[in-house]
Each structure stands twice: as structure tokens, then as C-alpha cells.
PDB file of N, CA and C in Angstrom:
ATOM      1  N   UNK K   1      -2.961  10.672 -33.240  1.00  0.00           N
ATOM      2  CA  UNK K   1      -2.780   9.835 -32.083  1.00  0.00           C
ATOM      3  C   UNK K   1      -3.790  10.251 -31.020  1.00  0.00           C
ATOM      4  N   UNK K   2      -4.441   9.299 -30.420  1.00  0.00           N
ATOM      5  CA  UNK K   2      -5.461   9.613 -29.422  1.00  0.00           C
ATOM      6  C   UNK K   2      -4.910   9.467 -28.016  1.00  0.00           C
ATOM      7  N   UNK K   3      -5.489  10.230 -27.118  1.00  0.00           N
ATOM      8  CA  UNK K   3      -5.108  10.164 -25.704  1.00  0.00           C
ATOM      9  C   UNK K   3      -5.649   8.871 -25.099  1.00  0.00           C
ATOM     10  N   UNK K   4      -4.907   8.263 -24.174  1.00  0.00           N
ATOM     11  CA  UNK K   4      -5.439   7.078 -23.501  1.00  0.00           C
ATOM     12  C   UNK K   4      -6.647   7.468 -22.659  1.00  0.00           C
ATOM     13  N   UNK K   5      -7.570   6.539 -22.504  1.00  0.00           N
ATOM     14  CA  UNK K   5      -8.780   6.817 -21.731  1.00  0.00           C
ATOM     15  C   UNK K   5      -8.574   6.532 -20.248  1.00  0.00           C
ATOM     16  N   UNK K   6      -7.503   5.825 -19.917  1.00  0.00           N
ATOM     17  CA  UNK K   6      -7.207   5.508 -18.522  1.00  0.00           C
ATOM     18  C   UNK K   6      -5.805   5.970 -18.162  1.00  0.00           C
ATOM     19  N   UNK K   7      -5.616   6.233 -16.859  1.00  0.00           N
ATOM     20  CA  UNK K   7      -4.287   6.531 -16.335  1.00  0.00           C
ATOM     21  C   UNK K   7      -3.993   5.535 -15.226  1.00  0.00           C
ATOM     22  N   UNK K   8      -2.731   5.251 -15.040  1.00  0.00           N
ATOM     23  CA  UNK K   8      -2.323   4.326 -13.984  1.00  0.00           C
ATOM     24  C   UNK K   8      -1.761   5.128 -12.828  1.00  0.00           C
ATOM     25  N   UNK K   9      -2.218   4.780 -11.635  1.00  0.00           N
ATOM     26  CA  UNK K   9      -1.713   5.397 -10.411  1.00  0.00           C
ATOM     27  C   UNK K   9      -1.365   4.266  -9.452  1.00  0.00           C
ATOM     28  N   UNK K  10      -0.713   4.609  -8.370  1.00  0.00           N
ATOM     29  CA  UNK K  10      -0.319   3.608  -7.387  1.00  0.00           C
ATOM     30  C   UNK K  10      -0.840   4.025  -6.012  1.00  0.00           C
ATOM     31  N   UNK K  11      -1.594   3.127  -5.393  1.00  0.00           N
ATOM     32  CA  UNK K  11      -2.145   3.374  -4.069  1.00  0.00           C
ATOM     33  C   UNK K  11      -1.515   2.361  -3.124  1.00  0.00           C
ATOM     34  N   UNK K  12      -0.741   2.853  -2.169  1.00  0.00           N
ATOM     35  CA  UNK K  12      -0.021   1.973  -1.240  1.00  0.00           C
ATOM     36  C   UNK K  12       0.755   0.882  -1.980  1.00  0.00           C
ATOM     37  N   UNK K  13       1.347   1.249  -3.103  1.00  0.00           N
ATOM     38  CA  UNK K  13       2.180   0.324  -3.858  1.00  0.00           C
ATOM     39  C   UNK K  13       1.447  -0.532  -4.868  1.00  0.00           C
ATOM     40  N   UNK K  14       0.121  -0.510  -4.857  1.00  0.00           N
ATOM     41  CA  UNK K  14      -0.657  -1.322  -5.800  1.00  0.00           C
ATOM     42  C   UNK K  14      -1.077  -0.465  -6.994  1.00  0.00           C
ATOM     43  N   UNK K  15      -0.856  -0.984  -8.177  1.00  0.00           N
ATOM     44  CA  UNK K  15      -1.237  -0.257  -9.389  1.00  0.00           C
ATOM     45  C   UNK K  15      -2.747  -0.317  -9.576  1.00  0.00           C
ATOM     46  N   UNK K  16      -3.339   0.830  -9.906  1.00  0.00           N
ATOM     47  CA  UNK K  16      -4.769   0.892 -10.235  1.00  0.00           C
ATOM     48  C   UNK K  16      -4.916   1.677 -11.525  1.00  0.00           C
ATOM     49  N   UNK K  17      -5.865   1.281 -12.343  1.00  0.00           N
ATOM     50  CA  UNK K  17      -6.168   2.008 -13.571  1.00  0.00           C
ATOM     51  C   UNK K  17      -7.504   2.707 -13.368  1.00  0.00           C
ATOM     52  N   UNK K  18      -7.509   4.020 -13.591  1.00  0.00           N
ATOM     53  CA  UNK K  18      -8.733   4.807 -13.441  1.00  0.00           C
ATOM     54  C   UNK K  18      -8.933   5.640 -14.696  1.00  0.00           C
ATOM     55  N   UNK K  19     -10.162   6.071 -14.906  1.00  0.00           N
ATOM     56  CA  UNK K  19     -10.478   6.884 -16.073  1.00  0.00           C
ATOM     57  C   UNK K  19      -9.757   8.220 -15.999  1.00  0.00           C
ATOM     58  N   UNK K  20      -9.359   8.728 -17.143  1.00  0.00           N
ATOM     59  CA  UNK K  20      -8.734  10.049 -17.190  1.00  0.00           C
ATOM     60  C   UNK K  20      -9.709  11.041 -16.565  1.00  0.00           C
ATOM     61  N   UNK K  21      -9.195  11.895 -15.678  1.00  0.00           N
ATOM     62  CA  UNK K  21     -10.041  12.860 -14.982  1.00  0.00           C
ATOM     63  C   UNK K  21     -10.543  12.373 -13.632  1.00  0.00           C
ATOM     64  N   UNK K  22     -10.227  11.126 -13.289  1.00  0.00           N
ATOM     65  CA  UNK K  22     -10.638  10.586 -11.987  1.00  0.00           C
ATOM     66  C   UNK K  22      -9.905  11.319 -10.870  1.00  0.00           C
ATOM     67  N   UNK K  23     -10.497  11.309  -9.688  1.00  0.00           N
ATOM     68  CA  UNK K  23      -9.916  11.995  -8.540  1.00  0.00           C
ATOM     69  C   UNK K  23      -9.164  11.012  -7.645  1.00  0.00           C
ATOM     70  N   UNK K  24      -8.474  11.568  -6.661  1.00  0.00           N
ATOM     71  CA  UNK K  24      -7.736  10.744  -5.699  1.00  0.00           C
ATOM     72  C   UNK K  24      -8.673   9.760  -5.017  1.00  0.00           C
ATOM     73  N   UNK K  25      -9.835  10.228  -4.574  1.00  0.00           N
ATOM     74  CA  UNK K  25     -10.765   9.327  -3.885  1.00  0.00           C
ATOM     75  C   UNK K  25     -11.260   8.229  -4.830  1.00  0.00           C
ATOM     76  N   UNK K  26     -11.411   8.527  -6.110  1.00  0.00           N
ATOM     77  CA  UNK K  26     -11.803   7.501  -7.085  1.00  0.00           C
ATOM     78  C   UNK K  26     -10.730   6.419  -7.184  1.00  0.00           C
ATOM     79  N   UNK K  27      -9.465   6.831  -7.235  1.00  0.00           N
ATOM     80  CA  UNK K  27      -8.360   5.868  -7.325  1.00  0.00           C
ATOM     81  C   UNK K  27      -8.301   4.999  -6.078  1.00  0.00           C
ATOM     82  N   UNK K  28      -8.453   5.630  -4.915  1.00  0.00           N
ATOM     83  CA  UNK K  28      -8.408   4.863  -3.667  1.00  0.00           C
ATOM     84  C   UNK K  28      -9.593   3.914  -3.596  1.00  0.00           C
ATOM     85  N   UNK K  29     -10.766   4.364  -4.010  1.00  0.00           N
ATOM     86  CA  UNK K  29     -11.962   3.509  -3.995  1.00  0.00           C
ATOM     87  C   UNK K  29     -11.775   2.302  -4.916  1.00  0.00           C
ATOM     88  N   UNK K  30     -11.093   2.510  -6.048  1.00  0.00           N
ATOM     89  CA  UNK K  30     -10.806   1.401  -6.958  1.00  0.00           C
ATOM     90  C   UNK K  30      -9.904   0.382  -6.277  1.00  0.00           C
ATOM     91  N   UNK K  31      -8.967   0.868  -5.484  1.00  0.00           N
ATOM     92  CA  UNK K  31      -8.040  -0.010  -4.765  1.00  0.00           C
ATOM     93  C   UNK K  31      -8.724  -0.711  -3.594  1.00  0.00           C
ATOM     94  N   UNK K  32      -9.438   0.059  -2.747  1.00  0.00           N
ATOM     95  CA  UNK K  32     -10.050  -0.513  -1.547  1.00  0.00           C
ATOM     96  C   UNK K  32     -11.147   0.429  -1.044  1.00  0.00           C
ATOM     97  N   UNK K  33     -12.385   0.008  -1.125  1.00  0.00           N
ATOM     98  CA  UNK K  33     -13.522   0.847  -0.731  1.00  0.00           C
ATOM     99  C   UNK K  33     -13.496   1.176   0.762  1.00  0.00           C
ATOM    100  N   UNK K  34     -12.989   0.276   1.593  1.00  0.00           N
ATOM    101  CA  UNK K  34     -12.931   0.520   3.034  1.00  0.00           C
ATOM    102  C   UNK K  34     -11.976   1.668   3.347  1.00  0.00           C
ATOM    103  N   UNK K  35     -10.842   1.706   2.672  1.00  0.00           N
ATOM    104  CA  UNK K  35      -9.885   2.796   2.873  1.00  0.00           C
ATOM    105  C   UNK K  35     -10.500   4.108   2.389  1.00  0.00           C
ATOM    106  N   UNK K  36     -11.233   4.067   1.282  1.00  0.00           N
ATOM    107  CA  UNK K  36     -11.882   5.280   0.768  1.00  0.00           C
ATOM    108  C   UNK K  36     -12.877   5.823   1.789  1.00  0.00           C
ATOM    109  N   UNK K  37     -13.615   4.942   2.446  1.00  0.00           N
ATOM    110  CA  UNK K  37     -14.564   5.377   3.476  1.00  0.00           C
ATOM    111  C   UNK K  37     -13.835   6.038   4.640  1.00  0.00           C
ATOM    112  N   UNK K  38     -12.676   5.489   5.032  1.00  0.00           N
ATOM    113  CA  UNK K  38     -11.889   6.070   6.122  1.00  0.00           C
ATOM    114  C   UNK K  38     -11.358   7.452   5.733  1.00  0.00           C
ATOM    115  N   UNK K  39     -10.978   7.626   4.471  1.00  0.00           N
ATOM    116  CA  UNK K  39     -10.533   8.938   4.001  1.00  0.00           C
ATOM    117  C   UNK K  39     -11.669   9.945   4.085  1.00  0.00           C
ATOM    118  N   UNK K  40     -12.836   9.536   3.633  1.00  0.00           N
ATOM    119  CA  UNK K  40     -13.991  10.434   3.661  1.00  0.00           C
ATOM    120  C   UNK K  40     -14.420  10.757   5.092  1.00  0.00           C
ATOM    121  N   UNK K  41     -14.224   9.822   6.014  1.00  0.00           N
ATOM    122  CA  UNK K  41     -14.569  10.042   7.418  1.00  0.00           C
ATOM    123  C   UNK K  41     -13.527  10.893   8.136  1.00  0.00           C
ATOM    124  N   UNK K  42     -12.351  11.029   7.543  1.00  0.00           N
ATOM    125  CA  UNK K  42     -11.296  11.840   8.146  1.00  0.00           C
ATOM    126  C   UNK K  42     -10.387  11.090   9.098  1.00  0.00           C
ATOM    127  N   UNK K  43     -10.526   9.770   9.187  1.00  0.00           N
ATOM    128  CA  UNK K  43      -9.648   9.000  10.068  1.00  0.00           C
ATOM    129  C   UNK K  43      -8.344   8.621   9.389  1.00  0.00           C
ATOM    130  N   UNK K  44      -8.302   8.720   8.072  1.00  0.00           N
ATOM    131  CA  UNK K  44      -7.089   8.481   7.291  1.00  0.00           C
ATOM    132  C   UNK K  44      -6.895   9.673   6.366  1.00  0.00           C
ATOM    133  N   UNK K  45      -5.679   9.816   5.835  1.00  0.00           N
ATOM    134  CA  UNK K  45      -5.364  10.902   4.902  1.00  0.00           C
ATOM    135  C   UNK K  45      -4.528  10.342   3.762  1.00  0.00           C
ATOM    136  N   UNK K  46      -4.578  10.999   2.626  1.00  0.00           N
ATOM    137  CA  UNK K  46      -3.792  10.592   1.466  1.00  0.00           C
ATOM    138  C   UNK K  46      -2.628  11.559   1.298  1.00  0.00           C
ATOM    139  N   UNK K  47      -1.448  11.000   1.019  1.00  0.00           N
ATOM    140  CA  UNK K  47      -0.271  11.820   0.750  1.00  0.00           C
ATOM    141  C   UNK K  47       0.314  11.426  -0.598  1.00  0.00           C
ATOM    142  N   UNK K  48       1.127  12.317  -1.137  1.00  0.00           N
ATOM    143  CA  UNK K  48       1.807  12.007  -2.389  1.00  0.00           C
ATOM    144  C   UNK K  48       3.111  11.265  -2.087  1.00  0.00           C
ATOM    145  N   UNK K  49       3.926  11.073  -3.087  1.00  0.00           N
ATOM    146  CA  UNK K  49       5.161  10.305  -2.907  1.00  0.00           C
ATOM    147  C   UNK K  49       6.149  10.989  -1.972  1.00  0.00           C
ATOM    148  N   UNK K  50       5.991  12.300  -1.758  1.00  0.00           N
ATOM    149  CA  UNK K  50       6.882  13.039  -0.854  1.00  0.00           C
ATOM    150  C   UNK K  50       6.325  13.127   0.559  1.00  0.00           C
ATOM    151  N   UNK K  51       5.141  12.594   0.775  1.00  0.00           N
ATOM    152  CA  UNK K  51       4.529  12.654   2.098  1.00  0.00           C
ATOM    153  C   UNK K  51       3.684  13.894   2.320  1.00  0.00           C
ATOM    154  N   UNK K  52       3.458  14.679   1.270  1.00  0.00           N
ATOM    155  CA  UNK K  52       2.621  15.869   1.384  1.00  0.00           C
ATOM    156  C   UNK K  52       1.163  15.493   1.147  1.00  0.00           C
ATOM    157  N   UNK K  53       0.257  16.042   1.936  1.00  0.00           N
ATOM    158  CA  UNK K  53      -1.168  15.717   1.764  1.00  0.00           C
ATOM    159  C   UNK K  53      -1.689  16.117   0.392  1.00  0.00           C
ATOM    160  N   UNK K  54      -2.601  15.334  -0.117  1.00  0.00           N
ATOM    161  CA  UNK K  54      -3.277  15.655  -1.371  1.00  0.00           C
ATOM    162  C   UNK K  54      -4.773  15.720  -1.097  1.00  0.00           C
ATOM    163  N   UNK K  55      -5.445  16.597  -1.802  1.00  0.00           N
ATOM    164  CA  UNK K  55      -6.893  16.730  -1.662  1.00  0.00           C
ATOM    165  C   UNK K  55      -7.579  15.545  -2.319  1.00  0.00           C
ATOM    166  N   UNK K  56      -8.657  15.099  -1.714  1.00  0.00           N
ATOM    167  CA  UNK K  56      -9.374  13.942  -2.252  1.00  0.00           C
ATOM    168  C   UNK K  56     -10.005  14.241  -3.603  1.00  0.00           C
ATOM    169  N   UNK K  57     -10.254  15.518  -3.884  1.00  0.00           N
ATOM    170  CA  UNK K  57     -10.869  15.871  -5.170  1.00  0.00           C
ATOM    171  C   UNK K  57      -9.837  16.275  -6.224  1.00  0.00           C
ATOM    172  N   UNK K  58      -8.557  16.102  -5.916  1.00  0.00           N
ATOM    173  CA  UNK K  58      -7.486  16.398  -6.874  1.00  0.00           C
ATOM    174  C   UNK K  58      -7.490  15.351  -7.981  1.00  0.00           C
ATOM    175  N   UNK K  59      -7.285  15.795  -9.203  1.00  0.00           N
ATOM    176  CA  UNK K  59      -7.252  14.870 -10.341  1.00  0.00           C
ATOM    177  C   UNK K  59      -6.001  13.997 -10.280  1.00  0.00           C
ATOM    178  N   UNK K  60      -6.163  12.745 -10.621  1.00  0.00           N
ATOM    179  CA  UNK K  60      -5.048  11.798 -10.656  1.00  0.00           C
ATOM    180  C   UNK K  60      -4.290  11.995 -11.956  1.00  0.00           C
ATOM    181  N   UNK K  61      -2.972  12.023 -11.868  1.00  0.00           N
ATOM    182  CA  UNK K  61      -2.142  12.095 -13.061  1.00  0.00           C
ATOM    183  C   UNK K  61      -1.460  10.745 -13.250  1.00  0.00           C
ATOM    184  N   UNK K  62      -1.044  10.465 -14.459  1.00  0.00           N
ATOM    185  CA  UNK K  62      -0.407   9.193 -14.754  1.00  0.00           C
ATOM    186  C   UNK K  62       0.843   8.971 -13.931  1.00  0.00           C
ATOM    187  N   UNK K  63       0.925   7.829 -13.266  1.00  0.00           N
ATOM    188  CA  UNK K  63       2.079   7.495 -12.451  1.00  0.00           C
ATOM    189  C   UNK K  63       2.042   8.064 -11.040  1.00  0.00           C
ATOM    190  N   UNK K  64       0.955   8.715 -10.694  1.00  0.00           N
ATOM    191  CA  UNK K  64       0.838   9.322  -9.360  1.00  0.00           C
ATOM    192  C   UNK K  64       0.963   8.249  -8.284  1.00  0.00           C
ATOM    193  N   UNK K  65       1.733   8.566  -7.242  1.00  0.00           N
ATOM    194  CA  UNK K  65       1.929   7.648  -6.119  1.00  0.00           C
ATOM    195  C   UNK K  65       1.178   8.206  -4.918  1.00  0.00           C
ATOM    196  N   UNK K  66       0.265   7.416  -4.385  1.00  0.00           N
ATOM    197  CA  UNK K  66      -0.517   7.822  -3.214  1.00  0.00           C
ATOM    198  C   UNK K  66      -0.225   6.872  -2.072  1.00  0.00           C
ATOM    199  N   UNK K  67      -0.062   7.450  -0.907  1.00  0.00           N
ATOM    200  CA  UNK K  67       0.106   6.632   0.299  1.00  0.00           C
ATOM    201  C   UNK K  67      -0.981   7.033   1.271  1.00  0.00           C
ATOM    202  N   UNK K  68      -1.550   6.061   1.931  1.00  0.00           N
ATOM    203  CA  UNK K  68      -2.600   6.321   2.903  1.00  0.00           C
ATOM    204  C   UNK K  68      -1.971   6.260   4.290  1.00  0.00           C
ATOM    205  N   UNK K  69      -2.190   7.323   5.064  1.00  0.00           N
ATOM    206  CA  UNK K  69      -1.588   7.432   6.391  1.00  0.00           C
ATOM    207  C   UNK K  69      -2.682   7.749   7.409  1.00  0.00           C
ATOM    208  N   UNK K  70      -2.326   7.635   8.661  1.00  0.00           N
ATOM    209  CA  UNK K  70      -3.215   8.058   9.727  1.00  0.00           C
ATOM    210  C   UNK K  70      -3.450   9.551   9.602  1.00  0.00           C
ATOM    211  N   UNK K  71      -4.667   9.999   9.805  1.00  0.00           N
ATOM    212  CA  UNK K  71      -4.946  11.433   9.729  1.00  0.00           C
ATOM    213  C   UNK K  71      -4.139  12.180  10.780  1.00  0.00           C
ATOM    214  N   UNK K  72      -3.903  11.565  11.919  1.00  0.00           N
ATOM    215  CA  UNK K  72      -3.108  12.199  12.974  1.00  0.00           C
ATOM    216  C   UNK K  72      -1.665  12.405  12.506  1.00  0.00           C
ATOM    217  N   UNK K  73      -1.104  11.433  11.793  1.00  0.00           N
ATOM    218  CA  UNK K  73       0.283  11.527  11.332  1.00  0.00           C
ATOM    219  C   UNK K  73       0.468  12.645  10.316  1.00  0.00           C
ATOM    220  N   UNK K  74      -0.594  13.069   9.668  1.00  0.00           N
ATOM    221  CA  UNK K  74      -0.461  14.095   8.647  1.00  0.00           C
ATOM    222  C   UNK K  74      -0.698  15.492   9.198  1.00  0.00           C
ATOM    223  N   UNK K  75      -0.904  15.621  10.499  1.00  0.00           N
ATOM    224  CA  UNK K  75      -1.121  16.940  11.110  1.00  0.00           C
ATOM    225  C   UNK K  75       0.211  17.648  11.322  1.00  0.00           C
ATOM    226  N   UNK K  76       0.183  18.939  11.196  1.00  0.00           N
ATOM    227  CA  UNK K  76       1.386  19.743  11.357  1.00  0.00           C
ATOM    228  C   UNK K  76       1.784  19.790  12.826  1.00  0.00           C
ATOM    229  N   UNK K  77       3.055  19.566  13.155  1.00  0.00           N
ATOM    230  CA  UNK K  77       3.489  19.526  14.546  1.00  0.00           C
ATOM    231  C   UNK K  77       3.690  20.895  15.193  1.00  0.00           C
ATOM    232  N   UNK K  78       3.670  21.960  14.435  1.00  0.00           N
ATOM    233  CA  UNK K  78       3.955  23.261  15.045  1.00  0.00           C
ATOM    234  C   UNK K  78       2.719  23.822  15.751  1.00  0.00           C
ATOM    235  N   UNK K  79       2.934  24.669  16.731  1.00  0.00           N
ATOM    236  CA  UNK K  79       1.832  25.216  17.530  1.00  0.00           C
ATOM    237  C   UNK K  79       0.859  26.070  16.711  1.00  0.00           C
ATOM    238  N   UNK K  80       1.313  26.990  15.833  1.00  0.00           N
ATOM    239  CA  UNK K  80       0.347  27.867  15.163  1.00  0.00           C
ATOM    240  C   UNK K  80      -0.666  27.145  14.275  1.00  0.00           C
ATOM    241  N   UNK K  81      -0.273  26.055  13.677  1.00  0.00           N
ATOM    242  CA  UNK K  81      -1.213  25.417  12.746  1.00  0.00           C
ATOM    243  C   UNK K  81      -1.446  23.948  13.091  1.00  0.00           C
ATOM    244  N   UNK K  82      -1.310  23.563  14.336  1.00  0.00           N
ATOM    245  CA  UNK K  82      -1.425  22.170  14.742  1.00  0.00           C
ATOM    246  C   UNK K  82      -2.739  21.522  14.319  1.00  0.00           C
ATOM    247  N   UNK K  83      -3.802  22.292  14.279  1.00  0.00           N
ATOM    248  CA  UNK K  83      -5.102  21.709  13.964  1.00  0.00           C
ATOM    249  C   UNK K  83      -5.309  21.494  12.469  1.00  0.00           C
ATOM    250  N   UNK K  84      -4.439  22.069  11.633  1.00  0.00           N
ATOM    251  CA  UNK K  84      -4.594  21.917  10.189  1.00  0.00           C
ATOM    252  C   UNK K  84      -3.726  20.783   9.667  1.00  0.00           C
ATOM    253  N   UNK K  85      -4.105  20.249   8.549  1.00  0.00           N
ATOM    254  CA  UNK K  85      -3.241  19.285   7.879  1.00  0.00           C
ATOM    255  C   UNK K  85      -2.060  20.026   7.294  1.00  0.00           C
ATOM    256  N   UNK K  86      -0.898  19.397   7.313  1.00  0.00           N
ATOM    257  CA  UNK K  86       0.267  19.983   6.666  1.00  0.00           C
ATOM    258  C   UNK K  86      -0.051  20.081   5.184  1.00  0.00           C
ATOM    259  N   UNK K  87       0.270  21.182   4.597  1.00  0.00           N
ATOM    260  CA  UNK K  87       0.015  21.338   3.170  1.00  0.00           C
ATOM    261  C   UNK K  87       1.193  22.048   2.529  1.00  0.00           C
ATOM    262  N   UNK K  88       1.158  22.126   1.240  1.00  0.00           N
ATOM    263  CA  UNK K  88       2.222  22.816   0.526  1.00  0.00           C
ATOM    264  C   UNK K  88       2.265  24.291   0.919  1.00  0.00           C
ATOM    265  N   UNK K  89       1.153  24.818   1.421  1.00  0.00           N
ATOM    266  CA  UNK K  89       1.105  26.226   1.775  1.00  0.00           C
ATOM    267  C   UNK K  89       1.292  26.472   3.269  1.00  0.00           C
ATOM    268  N   UNK K  90       1.681  25.462   4.037  1.00  0.00           N
ATOM    269  CA  UNK K  90       1.874  25.623   5.468  1.00  0.00           C
ATOM    270  C   UNK K  90       2.961  26.667   5.702  1.00  0.00           C
ATOM    271  N   UNK K  91       2.643  27.704   6.480  1.00  0.00           N
ATOM    272  CA  UNK K  91       3.583  28.805   6.669  1.00  0.00           C
ATOM    273  C   UNK K  91       4.708  28.452   7.628  1.00  0.00           C
ATOM    274  N   UNK K  92       4.543  27.406   8.436  1.00  0.00           N
ATOM    275  CA  UNK K  92       5.569  27.110   9.426  1.00  0.00           C
ATOM    276  C   UNK K  92       6.780  26.436   8.811  1.00  0.00           C
ATOM    277  N   UNK K  93       6.582  25.681   7.741  1.00  0.00           N
ATOM    278  CA  UNK K  93       7.680  24.969   7.068  1.00  0.00           C
ATOM    279  C   UNK K  93       8.453  24.067   8.026  1.00  0.00           C
ATOM    280  N   UNK K  94       7.771  23.570   9.059  1.00  0.00           N
ATOM    281  CA  UNK K  94       8.414  22.697  10.023  1.00  0.00           C
ATOM    282  C   UNK K  94       8.711  21.357   9.367  1.00  0.00           C
ATOM    283  N   UNK K  95       9.972  20.897   9.382  1.00  0.00           N
ATOM    284  CA  UNK K  95      10.272  19.593   8.804  1.00  0.00           C
ATOM    285  C   UNK K  95       9.582  18.498   9.615  1.00  0.00           C
ATOM    286  N   UNK K  96       9.030  17.542   8.906  1.00  0.00           N
ATOM    287  CA  UNK K  96       8.402  16.409   9.579  1.00  0.00           C
ATOM    288  C   UNK K  96       9.349  15.236   9.510  1.00  0.00           C
ATOM    289  N   UNK K  97       9.435  14.494  10.559  1.00  0.00           N
ATOM    290  CA  UNK K  97      10.369  13.378  10.546  1.00  0.00           C
ATOM    291  C   UNK K  97       9.813  12.204  11.069  1.00  0.00           C
TER     292      UNK K  97
END
């Protein structure tokens, strides 16, 4: 049995098919090149289905859900790391609401 050559991901609710090994930015570019440019410029950010930021160079996995948000909305609200994007390794663990 051979591996599929494409994986399906979802960008803002729209299904996109990208080559196996494609990155988050590749999936977003397939969906909308203008949004991809905003991600690269830093005015928008990509999050996973839980609202956690994902790196643009992260490999897309089958069924991955990506949401595009304002880069400001993805910033950590706590004082020590306010200038950084919230990440899985954020030491403050401040709940975002």
C-alpha cells in the first residue's frame, strides 16, 4: 500500500489539499495568497484548532485545522512575555479568553 501524495488541511474552514511535507504557509498560500502575504509580514498569525500559534514552517498533517487571526490577538497578555507570541512553551500559562 502506498502513502497518499497529498494531505488535506483546513484553513479558516476551507479544505485545501497540499503535497505531503508542505508547510503551514504553503497550505495558507493554496487557500489565499493575500492572507499568506499578511502572515509573512507579521500582521496576521496562524493558530491551530485550540488557538495556539503554529510556526509557518511547521509541516502540515492530515486533517490539520488552521485559523488565521490578528497578530495582536495572538500576543500573550501577561507582562513578562507580552512582546512574544503565546506558544506552547509560554512560561506564564496565562489563560486567554
